[in-house]
Short mmCIF file of C-alpha atoms in Angstrom, two decimals:
data_model
loop_
_atom_site.label_atom_id
_atom_site.label_comp_id
_atom_site.label_asym_id
_atom_site.label_seq_id
_atom_site.Cartn_x
_atom_site.Cartn_y
_atom_site.Cartn_z
CA MET A 301 34.64 51.84 -1.19
CA SER A 302 31.70 54.05 -2.16
CA ARG A 303 28.47 54.02 -0.21
CA GLY A 304 26.55 52.96 -3.35
CA ARG A 305 28.91 50.06 -4.02
CA SER A 306 28.68 48.98 -0.36
CA ALA A 307 24.90 49.00 -0.55
CA LEU A 308 25.01 46.96 -3.77
CA ILE A 309 27.29 44.38 -2.15
CA LEU A 310 24.97 44.15 0.87
CA ILE A 311 21.97 43.61 -1.42
CA VAL A 312 23.84 40.90 -3.38
CA LEU A 313 24.90 39.19 -0.13
CA ALA A 314 21.34 39.35 1.16
CA VAL A 315 19.99 37.77 -2.03
CA ILE A 316 22.64 35.05 -1.83
CA GLY A 317 21.72 34.46 1.79
CA VAL A 318 18.03 34.14 0.99
CA ALA A 319 18.79 31.80 -1.91
CA ALA A 320 21.02 29.69 0.31
CA THR A 321 18.30 29.52 2.90
CA VAL A 322 15.73 28.46 0.31
CA LEU A 323 18.09 25.84 -1.07
CA SER A 324 18.86 24.63 2.44
CA VAL A 325 15.18 24.31 3.31
CA HIS A 326 14.51 22.65 -0.06
CA ALA A 327 17.31 20.13 0.53
CA PHE A 328 16.20 19.52 4.10
CA ARG A 329 12.68 18.92 2.92
CA ARG A 330 13.91 16.28 0.51
CA HIS A 331 16.36 14.63 2.85
CA ALA A 332 15.03 15.33 6.35
CA PRO A 333 15.63 12.68 9.04
CA ALA A 334 12.95 10.03 8.80
CA GLY A 335 9.99 10.25 11.14
CA PRO A 336 6.22 9.87 10.86
CA ALA A 337 4.87 11.97 8.03
CA ILE A 338 1.66 12.52 9.99
CA ASP A 339 1.60 12.16 13.77
CA GLY A 340 -1.08 10.12 15.47
CA VAL A 341 -1.82 7.62 12.69
CA THR A 342 -1.54 3.84 12.90
CA SER A 343 1.83 2.39 13.89
CA SER A 344 1.08 -0.81 11.95
CA PRO A 345 0.53 -1.37 8.22
CA PRO A 346 -3.04 -0.21 7.48
CA LEU A 347 -5.70 -2.86 6.82
CA GLY A 348 -8.76 -1.92 4.81
CA TRP A 349 -10.67 -1.92 1.52
CA ASN A 350 -10.51 0.24 -1.62
CA SER A 351 -13.23 0.57 -4.25
CA TRP A 352 -11.08 0.66 -7.40
CA ASN A 353 -10.23 -2.97 -8.16
CA VAL A 354 -13.84 -4.13 -8.09
CA PHE A 355 -15.83 -1.05 -9.11
CA GLY A 356 -13.44 1.33 -10.89
CA CYS A 357 -15.34 4.54 -11.64
CA ASN A 358 -18.70 2.83 -11.16
CA ILE A 359 -19.13 3.89 -7.53
CA ASP A 360 -21.91 5.49 -5.55
CA GLU A 361 -23.04 6.09 -2.00
CA ARG A 362 -24.84 2.77 -1.58
CA ARG A 363 -21.93 0.66 -2.80
CA ILE A 364 -19.60 2.29 -0.30
CA GLU A 365 -22.12 1.82 2.50
CA GLN A 366 -22.53 -1.85 1.54
CA ALA A 367 -18.76 -2.31 1.70
CA ALA A 368 -18.67 -0.79 5.18
CA GLU A 369 -21.53 -3.02 6.33
CA ALA A 370 -19.83 -6.08 4.84
CA MET A 371 -16.56 -5.26 6.55
CA VAL A 372 -18.45 -5.62 9.83
CA SER A 373 -20.62 -8.63 8.97
CA THR A 374 -17.77 -10.68 7.49
CA GLY A 375 -15.60 -10.28 10.58
CA MET A 376 -13.02 -8.15 8.80
CA ARG A 377 -13.43 -5.25 11.21
CA ASP A 378 -12.95 -7.53 14.20
CA ALA A 379 -9.86 -9.02 12.52
CA GLY A 380 -8.29 -5.54 12.29
CA TYR A 381 -9.46 -4.08 8.97
CA ARG A 382 -10.48 -0.47 9.50
CA TYR A 383 -10.21 1.72 6.39
CA VAL A 384 -13.00 2.06 3.81
CA VAL A 385 -11.41 4.00 0.95
CA ILE A 386 -13.23 5.59 -1.99
CA ASP A 387 -10.95 5.75 -5.02
CA ASP A 388 -11.18 7.95 -8.15
CA CYS A 389 -14.43 9.38 -9.61
CA TRP A 390 -16.21 10.38 -6.38
CA PHE A 391 -16.17 14.14 -7.04
CA ASP A 392 -18.18 16.61 -9.03
CA PRO A 393 -16.25 17.28 -12.27
CA ARG A 394 -16.10 20.97 -11.31
CA ARG A 395 -15.09 22.64 -8.08
CA ASP A 396 -17.55 25.10 -6.56
CA GLU A 397 -17.33 28.88 -6.92
CA SER A 398 -14.79 29.12 -4.09
CA GLY A 399 -12.62 26.40 -5.59
CA GLU A 400 -13.63 23.65 -3.15
CA LEU A 401 -14.05 20.00 -4.07
CA ARG A 402 -17.53 18.60 -3.71
CA ALA A 403 -19.10 15.17 -4.13
CA ASN A 404 -20.74 14.14 -7.39
CA PRO A 405 -24.39 14.88 -6.48
CA ALA A 406 -25.79 12.05 -8.60
CA ARG A 407 -23.50 9.45 -7.02
CA PHE A 408 -23.23 10.80 -3.48
CA PRO A 409 -26.39 12.87 -2.95
CA HIS A 410 -25.82 13.27 0.79
CA GLY A 411 -22.20 14.41 0.40
CA MET A 412 -18.93 12.95 1.58
CA LYS A 413 -19.29 13.92 5.22
CA ALA A 414 -22.47 11.84 5.40
CA VAL A 415 -20.60 8.86 3.94
CA ALA A 416 -17.77 9.39 6.44
CA ASP A 417 -20.31 9.54 9.27
CA PHE A 418 -21.88 6.27 8.07
CA VAL A 419 -18.47 4.58 8.04
CA HIS A 420 -17.47 5.99 11.44
CA ALA A 421 -20.75 4.85 13.02
CA ARG A 422 -19.69 1.26 12.28
CA GLY A 423 -16.39 1.56 14.08
CA LEU A 424 -14.46 2.03 10.82
CA LEU A 425 -12.31 4.77 9.29
CA PHE A 426 -12.93 6.69 6.09
CA GLY A 427 -10.59 7.21 3.15
CA ILE A 428 -10.70 9.24 -0.04
CA TYR A 429 -8.68 9.79 -3.24
CA ALA A 430 -6.96 12.79 -4.83
CA SER A 431 -4.05 13.60 -7.13
CA PRO A 432 -1.24 16.19 -6.97
CA GLY A 433 -1.63 17.08 -10.65
CA GLU A 434 -4.24 19.12 -12.43
CA ALA A 435 -6.35 16.02 -13.07
CA THR A 436 -6.86 12.57 -11.56
CA CYS A 437 -5.94 9.32 -13.31
CA ALA A 438 -9.48 8.74 -14.56
CA GLN A 439 -9.68 12.30 -15.83
CA ASN A 440 -6.33 12.04 -17.59
CA GLY A 441 -7.42 8.75 -19.15
CA GLY A 442 -10.74 10.18 -20.38
CA SER A 443 -12.96 7.87 -18.33
CA TYR A 444 -14.25 10.66 -16.08
CA PRO A 445 -14.88 14.34 -16.93
CA GLY A 446 -13.28 17.44 -15.47
CA ARG A 447 -9.90 18.47 -14.10
CA THR A 448 -10.08 18.46 -10.33
CA GLY A 449 -6.57 17.53 -9.25
CA SER A 450 -5.19 19.18 -6.12
CA ARG A 451 -2.38 21.20 -7.70
CA GLY A 452 -2.65 24.72 -6.32
CA HIS A 453 -5.47 23.64 -4.00
CA GLU A 454 -3.49 21.50 -1.54
CA THR A 455 -4.24 23.55 1.58
CA GLN A 456 -7.87 24.01 0.62
CA ASP A 457 -8.35 20.30 -0.17
CA ALA A 458 -6.63 19.13 3.01
CA GLN A 459 -8.91 21.36 5.06
CA THR A 460 -11.94 20.03 3.18
CA PHE A 461 -10.89 16.42 3.83
CA ALA A 462 -10.37 17.13 7.53
CA ARG A 463 -13.75 18.85 7.80
CA TRP A 464 -15.44 15.83 6.19
CA GLY A 465 -13.79 13.45 8.67
CA VAL A 466 -11.32 11.80 6.30
CA ASP A 467 -8.90 9.39 8.01
CA TYR A 468 -6.92 8.19 4.97
CA LEU A 469 -5.86 9.96 1.78
CA LYS A 470 -4.71 8.04 -1.29
CA TYR A 471 -2.69 10.55 -3.32
CA ASP A 472 -1.97 9.28 -6.84
CA TRP A 473 0.69 10.99 -9.02
CA CYS A 474 -1.11 10.44 -12.37
CA GLY A 475 1.23 12.90 -14.05
CA PRO A 476 3.95 12.92 -16.68
CA PRO A 477 7.33 11.26 -16.09
CA ALA A 478 9.16 12.95 -13.22
CA ASP A 479 12.37 12.51 -11.25
CA VAL A 480 12.31 11.54 -7.60
CA ASP A 481 13.06 15.08 -6.39
CA GLU A 482 9.95 16.41 -8.14
CA LEU A 483 7.82 13.58 -6.78
CA VAL A 484 9.07 14.08 -3.23
CA ASP A 485 8.48 17.83 -3.42
CA SER A 486 4.94 17.43 -4.81
CA PHE A 487 3.95 14.90 -2.17
CA THR A 488 5.54 17.02 0.56
CA ILE A 489 3.24 19.95 -0.25
CA MET A 490 0.17 17.87 0.57
CA ARG A 491 1.88 16.32 3.59
CA ASP A 492 2.41 19.79 5.03
CA ALA A 493 -1.19 20.71 4.26
CA LEU A 494 -2.45 17.59 6.03
CA ARG A 495 -0.22 18.27 9.02
CA ALA A 496 -1.60 21.79 9.28
CA THR A 497 -5.17 20.48 9.71
CA GLY A 498 -4.20 18.76 12.96
CA ARG A 499 -6.19 15.67 11.96
CA PRO A 500 -4.33 12.31 11.95
CA ILE A 501 -4.82 11.26 8.31
CA VAL A 502 -2.97 8.23 6.92
CA TYR A 503 -1.13 9.58 3.88
CA SER A 504 -0.78 6.96 1.13
CA VAL A 505 1.16 8.08 -1.95
CA ASN A 506 1.60 6.40 -5.32
CA PRO A 507 4.63 7.80 -7.18
CA ASN A 508 4.44 5.03 -9.82
CA SER A 509 1.48 6.27 -11.85
CA GLY A 510 2.62 7.91 -15.06
CA THR A 511 6.24 7.54 -14.03
CA VAL A 512 8.43 4.82 -12.51
CA VAL A 513 10.58 5.31 -9.41
CA PRO A 514 14.00 3.57 -9.51
CA PRO A 515 13.82 0.51 -7.20
CA GLY A 516 16.52 1.84 -4.89
CA GLN A 517 14.81 5.19 -4.25
CA TYR A 518 11.67 4.33 -2.27
CA GLU A 519 13.14 5.21 1.10
CA ARG A 520 13.29 8.82 -0.12
CA PHE A 521 9.59 8.93 0.80
CA ARG A 522 10.22 8.26 4.50
CA GLY A 523 8.90 11.17 6.47
CA VAL A 524 6.98 12.36 3.41
CA ALA A 525 4.20 9.76 3.46
CA THR A 526 2.75 7.16 5.81
CA MET A 527 3.01 4.56 3.05
CA THR A 528 4.39 4.61 -0.47
CA ARG A 529 3.67 2.38 -3.42
CA VAL A 530 6.74 0.44 -4.48
CA SER A 531 5.52 -0.90 -7.81
CA GLN A 532 3.42 -0.11 -10.83
CA ASP A 533 -0.28 -0.94 -10.68
CA LEU A 534 -1.12 -4.54 -9.84
CA VAL A 535 -3.88 -6.21 -11.87
CA PRO A 536 -5.81 -9.41 -10.99
CA ALA A 537 -3.52 -11.82 -12.84
CA TRP A 538 -0.61 -14.10 -12.08
CA ASP A 539 1.70 -12.88 -14.86
CA ALA A 540 0.56 -9.70 -16.58
CA ILE A 541 3.72 -7.92 -17.63
CA ASP A 542 3.94 -9.59 -21.05
CA ALA A 543 0.30 -8.84 -21.84
CA TYR A 544 0.03 -5.40 -20.31
CA ASP A 545 3.40 -3.72 -19.94
CA THR A 546 2.31 -0.86 -17.67
CA SER A 547 0.97 -3.13 -14.91
CA LEU A 548 2.09 -6.17 -12.95
CA GLY A 549 0.71 -9.53 -11.95
CA VAL A 550 1.48 -11.20 -8.63
CA VAL A 551 4.55 -13.07 -9.89
CA ASP A 552 5.83 -9.87 -11.53
CA ALA A 553 5.62 -8.10 -8.16
CA LEU A 554 7.57 -10.99 -6.63
CA THR A 555 10.27 -10.64 -9.30
CA ASN A 556 10.59 -6.90 -8.69
CA ALA A 557 10.81 -7.27 -4.91
CA ALA A 558 13.58 -9.86 -5.27
CA ARG A 559 15.78 -7.58 -7.40
CA PRO A 560 19.06 -6.86 -5.57
CA GLU A 561 18.72 -3.11 -6.15
CA PHE A 562 15.24 -2.94 -4.57
CA ARG A 563 15.24 -1.01 -1.29
CA CYS A 564 12.33 -0.31 1.02
CA SER A 565 12.11 -1.04 4.72
CA ALA A 566 9.39 -0.13 7.17
CA GLN A 567 9.81 1.98 10.27
CA PRO A 568 7.28 3.43 12.73
CA GLY A 569 4.92 5.55 10.67
CA PHE A 570 6.27 4.43 7.28
CA PHE A 571 5.25 1.35 5.28
CA CYS A 572 6.16 -0.09 1.89
CA ASP A 573 2.97 -0.60 -0.13
CA TYR A 574 3.04 -3.37 -2.74
CA ASP A 575 -0.37 -2.19 -4.02
CA MET A 576 -3.91 -3.23 -3.21
CA LEU A 577 -4.93 -6.87 -2.98
CA VAL A 578 -6.28 -8.25 -6.25
CA ALA A 579 -7.47 -11.56 -4.76
CA GLY A 580 -11.15 -11.88 -5.63
CA ALA A 581 -11.18 -8.85 -7.94
CA PRO A 582 -12.49 -9.10 -11.52
CA GLN A 583 -10.08 -8.76 -14.41
CA VAL A 584 -9.43 -5.29 -15.81
CA ALA A 585 -11.15 -4.55 -19.12
CA GLY A 586 -8.78 -5.04 -22.02
CA ILE A 587 -6.59 -7.64 -20.32
CA ASN A 588 -7.26 -11.10 -21.71
CA LEU A 589 -6.03 -13.01 -18.66
CA PRO A 590 -7.90 -14.99 -16.01
CA PRO A 591 -8.23 -13.39 -12.56
CA LEU A 592 -6.49 -15.01 -9.60
CA ASN A 593 -7.54 -18.50 -8.58
CA GLU A 594 -7.48 -19.71 -4.96
CA ALA A 595 -3.84 -20.84 -5.10
CA GLU A 596 -2.69 -17.53 -6.60
CA SER A 597 -4.71 -15.63 -4.01
CA ARG A 598 -2.90 -17.52 -1.24
CA SER A 599 0.40 -16.58 -2.86
CA GLN A 600 -0.46 -12.88 -2.91
CA LEU A 601 -1.60 -12.83 0.71
CA ALA A 602 1.44 -14.83 1.86
CA LEU A 603 3.87 -12.53 0.08
CA TRP A 604 2.18 -9.30 1.18
CA ALA A 605 2.14 -10.55 4.78
CA VAL A 606 5.80 -11.55 4.88
CA TRP A 607 6.70 -8.23 3.24
CA GLY A 608 4.73 -6.36 5.92
CA SER A 609 2.70 -4.52 3.30
CA PRO A 610 -0.54 -2.69 4.03
CA LEU A 611 -3.40 -5.06 3.17
CA ILE A 612 -6.06 -3.14 1.27
CA ALA A 613 -8.65 -5.56 -0.11
CA GLY A 614 -10.10 -4.85 -3.55
CA ASN A 615 -12.85 -7.43 -3.94
CA ASP A 616 -16.62 -7.14 -3.55
CA LEU A 617 -16.87 -7.66 0.20
CA ALA A 618 -20.64 -8.18 0.13
CA ARG A 619 -20.36 -11.11 -2.31
CA MET A 620 -17.08 -12.85 -1.58
CA PRO A 621 -16.80 -16.65 -1.24
CA ASP A 622 -16.11 -18.15 2.16
CA SER A 623 -12.64 -19.29 1.05
CA LEU A 624 -11.56 -15.71 0.32
CA ARG A 625 -13.12 -14.40 3.53
CA ALA A 626 -11.19 -17.02 5.53
CA LEU A 627 -7.99 -16.00 3.79
CA LEU A 628 -8.47 -12.29 4.45
CA ILE A 629 -9.23 -12.73 8.15
CA ASN A 630 -6.66 -15.45 8.87
CA ARG A 631 -5.39 -14.27 12.28
CA GLU A 632 -1.96 -15.88 11.97
CA LEU A 633 -1.39 -14.30 8.56
CA LEU A 634 -2.44 -10.89 9.87
CA ALA A 635 -0.15 -11.28 12.89
CA ILE A 636 2.82 -11.80 10.58
CA ASP A 637 1.86 -8.78 8.48
CA GLN A 638 1.41 -6.60 11.58
CA ASP A 639 4.49 -7.87 13.46
CA LEU A 640 5.94 -5.11 15.63
CA ARG A 641 9.57 -5.89 14.88
CA ARG A 642 9.12 -4.49 11.34
CA ALA A 643 12.07 -6.57 10.12
CA PRO A 644 12.41 -6.73 6.33
CA ALA A 645 11.79 -9.98 4.48
CA VAL A 646 14.77 -11.49 2.65
CA SER A 647 14.67 -13.60 -0.48
CA LEU A 648 16.80 -16.73 -0.13
CA PRO A 649 19.83 -16.38 -2.44
CA GLY A 650 19.44 -18.45 -5.56
CA SER A 651 15.71 -18.99 -5.03
CA ALA A 652 14.59 -16.50 -7.72
CA GLY A 653 12.23 -15.00 -5.15
CA THR A 654 10.44 -18.28 -4.42
CA ILE A 655 11.57 -18.45 -0.76
CA TRP A 656 11.32 -15.52 1.68
CA THR A 657 12.15 -15.35 5.37
CA ARG A 658 11.39 -12.68 7.96
CA PRO A 659 12.38 -12.67 11.66
CA LEU A 660 9.48 -11.85 13.97
CA ALA A 661 9.25 -10.09 17.31
CA ASP A 662 8.68 -13.24 19.38
CA GLY A 663 11.83 -14.95 18.06
CA SER A 664 10.06 -17.08 15.46
CA THR A 665 10.60 -16.76 11.71
CA ALA A 666 8.00 -16.34 8.96
CA ILE A 667 8.77 -18.32 5.83
CA VAL A 668 7.00 -18.16 2.46
CA ILE A 669 7.61 -20.65 -0.33
CA VAL A 670 5.97 -19.86 -3.68
CA ASN A 671 5.71 -22.13 -6.69
CA ARG A 672 6.25 -19.89 -9.71
CA ASP A 673 5.86 -22.80 -12.13
CA ASP A 674 2.77 -23.75 -14.11
CA SER A 675 2.78 -27.29 -12.69
CA ALA A 676 3.03 -28.83 -9.21
CA GLN A 677 6.56 -28.91 -7.78
CA PRO A 678 8.26 -30.44 -4.71
CA PHE A 679 10.25 -28.13 -2.42
CA ARG A 680 12.98 -28.99 0.06
CA ALA A 681 15.00 -26.61 2.23
CA ALA A 682 17.16 -27.06 5.33
CA PHE A 683 15.91 -24.90 8.19
CA SER A 684 19.47 -23.75 8.86
CA ALA A 685 19.65 -22.39 5.29
CA LEU A 686 16.55 -20.32 6.08
CA GLY A 687 18.34 -18.43 8.84
CA LEU A 688 17.08 -20.55 11.73
CA PRO A 689 19.41 -21.75 14.52
CA LYS A 690 21.22 -25.04 14.08
CA THR A 691 19.14 -27.34 16.20
CA ARG A 692 17.45 -30.66 15.61
CA GLN A 693 13.78 -29.81 16.02
CA PHE A 694 11.47 -27.04 14.92
CA ASP A 695 7.93 -26.08 15.83
CA VAL A 696 6.21 -25.40 12.50
CA LEU A 697 2.84 -23.66 12.11
CA ASP A 698 1.30 -23.95 8.64
CA VAL A 699 -0.70 -20.74 8.54
CA PHE A 700 -3.12 -21.70 5.76
CA ALA A 701 -3.71 -25.28 6.90
CA GLY A 702 -3.96 -24.20 10.55
CA THR A 703 -1.82 -27.17 11.64
CA ARG A 704 1.21 -27.33 13.91
CA SER A 705 3.93 -30.00 13.80
CA VAL A 706 7.44 -30.72 15.04
CA GLN A 707 9.89 -31.22 12.19
CA LYS A 708 13.59 -31.97 11.99
CA LEU A 709 16.38 -30.27 10.04
CA THR A 710 14.65 -30.02 6.66
CA TYR A 711 11.27 -28.80 5.51
CA ARG A 712 9.65 -30.64 2.61
CA THR A 713 6.41 -29.94 0.77
CA SER A 714 4.75 -30.12 -2.63
CA LEU A 715 2.93 -27.12 -4.02
CA ALA A 716 0.36 -26.85 -6.79
CA ALA A 717 1.00 -24.44 -9.65
CA HIS A 718 1.27 -20.84 -8.43
CA ASP A 719 0.45 -21.87 -4.85
CA ALA A 720 2.29 -20.90 -1.67
CA VAL A 721 2.85 -22.07 1.87
CA LEU A 722 3.20 -19.60 4.75
CA LEU A 723 4.95 -20.91 7.87
CA ARG A 724 5.79 -19.59 11.31
CA VAL A 725 8.78 -21.57 12.58
CA ARG A 726 10.53 -21.63 15.93
CA ALA A 727 13.60 -23.64 16.93
CA ILE A 728 12.97 -26.03 19.84
CA ASP A 729 15.75 -26.04 22.42
CA ASP A 730 17.09 -29.62 22.66
CA GLN A 731 17.41 -29.23 26.42
CA HIS A 732 13.65 -28.79 26.95
#
């Protein structure tokens, strides 16, 4: 063999080797063993507030400060809510000369670090919004000027967020339709940039904005993000899918979660996000549907708690009614949501998603019963059919009513239209 041909073969083999290495790293990045995406962040589903559902793009420094103050004065902070998250439209429409993001000077005249400092001084944590594309959702939709997405600026933006004191990043796809591999790769770039800052930043991704992830593919985001959205946008309505086919109401989210092909289960450092709470939020412009009433708000909170979803409120905290405040800070509801066992909730077969059960760390079982109908309905279910041991007596805590009772064999109730009951049930040993 000639020396030239040998050299050519060595070059070809080297190129193949490099390509194989790149492919191997690429495949490993997509399918790496699950673990926390970002070390040092919360080990429980995050609790907090986000500006979008109540204010949309109409945000400014004072409104965010009022939300932080209200989170303290309403008792939400003491109940476990920590994150104050500014959504889209906080930034100057243009980056500075060095390519860095900066706050909109008219809306946030003191800058984002000052807002973060204000939030931190109240014992809370600070969150912000960005997008992996060239533009954010509001920019793509024409409701906010500029093109300040993070594509090509991921390292720079992550360092900026860390320098400002950001504790939570909502990263919203807002791009054209994409397959799961492309989504995972795009979100992984920012994950790596956040890791490199050394700051523990909760990384919340939404792959369902501009595209739709197949319902069996959400666990692909384990190790990529702290929490991933598992549905399209939720709007403040009971049933929105017929009126607004790119968003969901509460009952639509229930239907999706009950689909047999749906797969998403929590693990330490990874949570399935069913979207922000719409209880108490005003209706979205252009949707001719009433916002949630009190019964529908109970249903959303009950479902989100039994699913173990992050609870990110979206109402005006400074002006919420006492009934909504009591719902948001219900300690028993929050304990179910935050349960350390992280067991998945299961929809009772044949219930069309109206009955959910979830085993809890202390041996009790959380049960949610939802009335999907437009009129009051009676419900009856044997405790044994709900996965509880076959015994004659059960200790039953009604989370919303705050009452405890001993019941036998079968649970019976009547629910108003669109209302729900959330129970924590424990079998009583007949020998004691």
